[in-house]
Amino acid sequence: MIITLIGYMASGKSTLGRELAVKLNYDFIDLDDYIEAKENTSVSNIFKTRGEIYFRSIETKYLKALIENDHNLILSLGGGTPCYGNNMEMLLNTPHVKSIYLKASIPTLVARLKNETCKRPLIAHLATDEQLTEFIGKHLFERTQFYAQSQLTLLTDNKDSVTIVDEIMRQLIQ
Ligand code: S3P
């Protein structure tokens, strides 16, 4: 089984993915890290030099390749991955793939993202809490229609990673 972790930037996809993989004894791949290794450069640099459309095309290409064969894998996606091309449809139509949406509130995301905007090309231009709140609010509104198609949704606000991983494990065996 391939478990894909879905959610907005800073929703905990990579951290929780790593912990879940240890617990389940699955392999772990973070799609952004995978793209960076394959392309030999950072995601920020790909956005800067080739643009977002190019990034989205290779993101879909690598996602497709990674989910092709059934194996025990936790795959943390990028925040935009389910929202482009036919990516979400592809995940839902692949029987060995399970999708989990890690849902976090706008204030939680703002608090986590405000000190690391420079690492994230889509929000690098935002300086204040107010700007981040407005941007994330609109962005999440557009993206929720994709995230919400996930087979499982977990509310993550005010929960530590051990609690969330336990909840995922419980949901998986139901
Ligand atoms: C993006 C999220 C990033 C990365 C890229 C675009 C997005 O991944 O894929 O900067 O569109 O939300 P994380 O969610 O891991 O930060």
CSV table of C-alpha atoms and ligand atoms in Angstrom, one decimal:
chain,number,residue,atom,x,y,z
A,1,MET,CA,0.0,0.0,0.0
A,2,ILE,CA,1.1,3.5,-0.7
A,3,ILE,CA,-0.1,6.1,1.8
A,4,THR,CA,-0.1,9.7,0.4
A,5,LEU,CA,-0.1,12.6,2.9
A,6,ILE,CA,-2.0,15.6,1.5
A,7,GLY,CA,-2.3,19.1,2.9
A,8,TYR,CA,-1.3,22.7,2.7
A,9,MET,CA,2.3,23.9,3.2
A,10,ALA,CA,3.3,23.4,6.8
A,11,SER,CA,0.5,21.0,7.6
A,12,GLY,CA,3.0,18.4,8.8
A,13,LYS,CA,3.1,16.1,5.8
A,14,SER,CA,6.9,15.5,5.9
A,15,THR,CA,7.4,15.3,9.6
A,16,LEU,CA,4.4,13.0,10.2
A,17,GLY,CA,5.2,11.0,7.1
A,18,ARG,CA,8.6,10.2,8.4
A,19,GLU,CA,7.2,9.1,11.8
A,20,LEU,CA,4.5,7.1,10.2
A,21,ALA,CA,7.0,5.3,8.0
A,22,VAL,CA,9.1,4.3,11.0
A,23,LYS,CA,6.0,3.0,12.9
A,24,LEU,CA,4.7,1.0,9.9
A,25,ASN,CA,8.2,0.0,8.7
A,26,TYR,CA,7.4,1.5,5.3
A,27,ASP,CA,9.7,3.4,3.0
A,28,PHE,CA,9.4,7.2,3.1
A,29,ILE,CA,9.6,9.7,0.2
A,30,ASP,CA,8.9,13.4,0.3
A,31,LEU,CA,7.9,14.4,-3.2
A,32,ASP,CA,9.6,17.8,-3.1
A,33,ASP,CA,12.9,16.2,-1.9
A,34,TYR,CA,12.5,13.5,-4.6
A,35,ILE,CA,12.1,16.2,-7.3
A,36,GLU,CA,15.1,18.1,-5.9
A,37,ALA,CA,17.3,15.0,-6.0
A,38,LYS,CA,16.1,14.1,-9.5
A,39,GLU,CA,16.5,17.6,-10.9
A,40,ASN,CA,19.6,18.3,-9.0
A,41,THR,CA,18.3,21.7,-7.8
A,42,SER,CA,15.9,23.2,-5.2
A,43,VAL,CA,12.2,23.6,-5.8
A,44,SER,CA,12.6,27.3,-5.2
A,45,ASN,CA,15.2,27.4,-8.0
A,46,ILE,CA,13.0,25.4,-10.3
A,47,PHE,CA,10.2,28.0,-9.7
A,48,LYS,CA,12.6,30.9,-10.3
A,49,THR,CA,14.4,29.6,-13.4
A,50,ARG,CA,11.7,27.5,-15.2
A,51,GLY,CA,8.5,28.8,-13.7
A,52,GLU,CA,5.5,27.1,-11.9
A,53,ILE,CA,4.0,25.5,-15.0
A,54,TYR,CA,7.3,23.5,-15.6
A,55,PHE,CA,7.4,22.6,-11.9
A,56,ARG,CA,3.8,21.3,-12.1
A,57,SER,CA,4.6,19.2,-15.1
A,58,ILE,CA,7.5,17.4,-13.5
A,59,GLU,CA,5.6,17.1,-10.2
A,60,THR,CA,2.9,15.1,-12.1
A,61,LYS,CA,5.5,13.1,-13.9
A,62,TYR,CA,7.4,12.0,-10.7
A,63,LEU,CA,4.1,11.4,-8.8
A,64,LYS,CA,2.9,9.1,-11.6
A,65,ALA,CA,6.2,7.2,-11.6
A,66,LEU,CA,6.3,6.9,-7.8
A,67,ILE,CA,2.7,5.4,-7.4
A,68,GLU,CA,2.9,3.1,-10.4
A,69,ASN,CA,3.9,0.0,-8.5
A,70,ASP,CA,2.4,-1.1,-5.3
A,71,HIS,CA,4.9,-1.2,-2.5
A,72,ASN,CA,5.0,-0.2,1.2
A,73,LEU,CA,5.5,3.5,0.9
A,74,ILE,CA,4.6,6.7,2.8
A,75,LEU,CA,4.6,9.5,0.2
A,76,SER,CA,4.3,13.1,1.4
A,77,LEU,CA,3.1,15.3,-1.4
A,78,GLY,CA,3.7,19.0,-2.0
A,79,GLY,CA,0.9,21.3,-0.9
A,80,GLY,CA,-0.2,21.9,-4.5
A,81,THR,CA,0.3,18.4,-5.8
A,82,PRO,CA,-3.4,17.2,-5.6
A,83,CYS,CA,-4.6,20.5,-7.1
A,84,TYR,CA,-3.0,20.3,-10.6
A,85,GLY,CA,-3.4,18.2,-13.7
A,86,ASN,CA,-5.4,15.1,-12.9
A,87,ASN,CA,-3.3,14.2,-9.9
A,88,MET,CA,-6.0,13.8,-7.4
A,89,GLU,CA,-8.1,11.7,-9.8
A,90,MET,CA,-5.0,9.6,-10.5
A,91,LEU,CA,-4.5,9.0,-6.7
A,92,LEU,CA,-8.2,8.1,-6.2
A,93,ASN,CA,-8.2,5.8,-9.2
A,94,THR,CA,-5.2,3.8,-8.1
A,95,PRO,CA,-6.4,1.0,-5.9
A,96,HIS,CA,-3.2,0.5,-3.9
A,97,VAL,CA,-3.0,4.3,-3.0
A,98,LYS,CA,-4.6,5.6,0.2
A,99,SER,CA,-4.9,9.4,0.6
A,100,ILE,CA,-4.9,11.2,3.9
A,101,TYR,CA,-5.6,14.9,4.3
A,102,LEU,CA,-3.9,16.6,7.2
A,103,LYS,CA,-6.2,19.5,7.9
A,104,ALA,CA,-4.9,22.5,9.8
A,105,SER,CA,-6.6,25.8,10.5
A,106,ILE,CA,-5.5,29.1,8.9
A,107,PRO,CA,-4.1,30.6,12.2
A,108,THR,CA,-2.1,27.4,12.7
A,109,LEU,CA,-0.7,27.5,9.2
A,110,VAL,CA,0.1,31.3,9.5
A,111,ALA,CA,1.9,30.7,12.8
A,112,ARG,CA,4.0,27.9,11.3
A,113,LEU,CA,4.7,29.6,8.0
A,114,LYS,CA,5.6,33.1,9.1
A,115,ASN,CA,9.2,32.4,9.8
A,116,GLU,CA,9.9,30.3,6.7
A,117,THR,CA,8.3,32.2,3.9
A,118,CYS,CA,11.7,32.5,2.1
A,119,LYS,CA,11.8,28.7,1.6
A,120,ARG,CA,8.4,28.6,-0.1
A,121,PRO,CA,8.2,30.3,-3.5
A,122,LEU,CA,4.5,30.8,-3.4
A,123,ILE,CA,4.5,32.9,-0.2
A,124,ALA,CA,8.0,34.4,-0.3
A,125,HIS,CA,6.5,37.8,-1.2
A,126,LEU,CA,4.3,38.0,1.9
A,127,ALA,CA,5.7,39.9,4.9
A,128,THR,CA,3.0,40.4,7.6
A,129,ASP,CA,0.7,38.1,9.5
A,130,GLU,CA,-2.3,39.9,7.9
A,131,GLN,CA,-0.9,39.3,4.3
A,132,LEU,CA,-0.3,35.6,5.1
A,133,THR,CA,-3.7,35.2,6.6
A,134,GLU,CA,-5.4,36.7,3.6
A,135,PHE,CA,-3.4,34.7,1.1
A,136,ILE,CA,-3.7,31.4,2.9
A,137,GLY,CA,-7.4,31.9,3.4
A,138,LYS,CA,-8.1,32.4,-0.3
A,139,HIS,CA,-5.6,29.7,-1.3
A,140,LEU,CA,-7.1,27.1,1.1
A,141,PHE,CA,-10.5,28.0,-0.1
A,142,GLU,CA,-9.5,27.1,-3.7
A,143,ARG,CA,-7.6,24.0,-2.7
A,144,THR,CA,-10.0,22.5,-0.2
A,145,GLN,CA,-12.1,21.0,-3.0
A,146,PHE,CA,-9.1,18.8,-3.9
A,147,TYR,CA,-7.8,18.1,-0.4
A,148,ALA,CA,-11.3,17.1,0.7
A,149,GLN,CA,-11.5,14.3,-1.8
A,150,SER,CA,-9.0,12.4,0.3
A,151,GLN,CA,-10.2,9.1,1.7
A,152,LEU,CA,-9.3,10.1,5.2
A,153,THR,CA,-9.2,13.6,6.8
A,154,LEU,CA,-7.4,14.2,10.1
A,155,LEU,CA,-7.8,17.4,12.1
A,156,THR,CA,-4.3,18.3,13.3
A,157,ASP,CA,-4.6,21.6,15.2
A,158,ASN,CA,-3.2,21.4,18.7
A,159,LYS,CA,-2.2,17.8,18.5
A,160,ASP,CA,1.4,16.5,18.8
A,161,SER,CA,2.8,14.2,16.2
A,162,VAL,CA,2.6,11.1,18.3
A,163,THR,CA,-1.2,11.7,18.7
A,164,ILE,CA,-1.7,12.3,15.0
A,165,VAL,CA,0.4,9.2,13.9
A,166,ASP,CA,-1.6,7.1,16.4
A,167,GLU,CA,-4.9,8.4,14.9
A,168,ILE,CA,-3.7,7.6,11.4
A,169,MET,CA,-2.7,4.1,12.4
A,170,ARG,CA,-6.1,3.6,14.1
A,171,GLN,CA,-8.0,4.8,11.0
A,172,LEU,CA,-5.9,2.7,8.7
A,173,ILE,CA,-6.8,-0.6,10.4
A,174,GLN,CA,-10.6,0.2,10.6
B,1,S3P,C1,3.7,24.1,-3.0
B,1,S3P,C2,4.2,23.5,-1.8
B,1,S3P,C3,5.5,23.1,-1.6
B,1,S3P,C4,6.3,22.9,-3.0
B,1,S3P,C5,6.1,24.0,-3.8
B,1,S3P,C6,4.6,24.4,-4.1
B,1,S3P,C7,2.3,24.5,-3.1
B,1,S3P,O1,5.6,21.9,-0.9
B,1,S3P,O2,5.8,21.7,-3.6
B,1,S3P,O3,6.7,25.1,-3.2
B,1,S3P,O4,1.8,24.7,-4.2
B,1,S3P,O5,1.6,24.5,-2.0
B,1,S3P,P1,5.2,21.8,0.7
B,1,S3P,O6,3.8,21.7,0.9
B,1,S3P,O7,6.0,20.5,1.2
B,1,S3P,O8,5.8,23.0,1.4
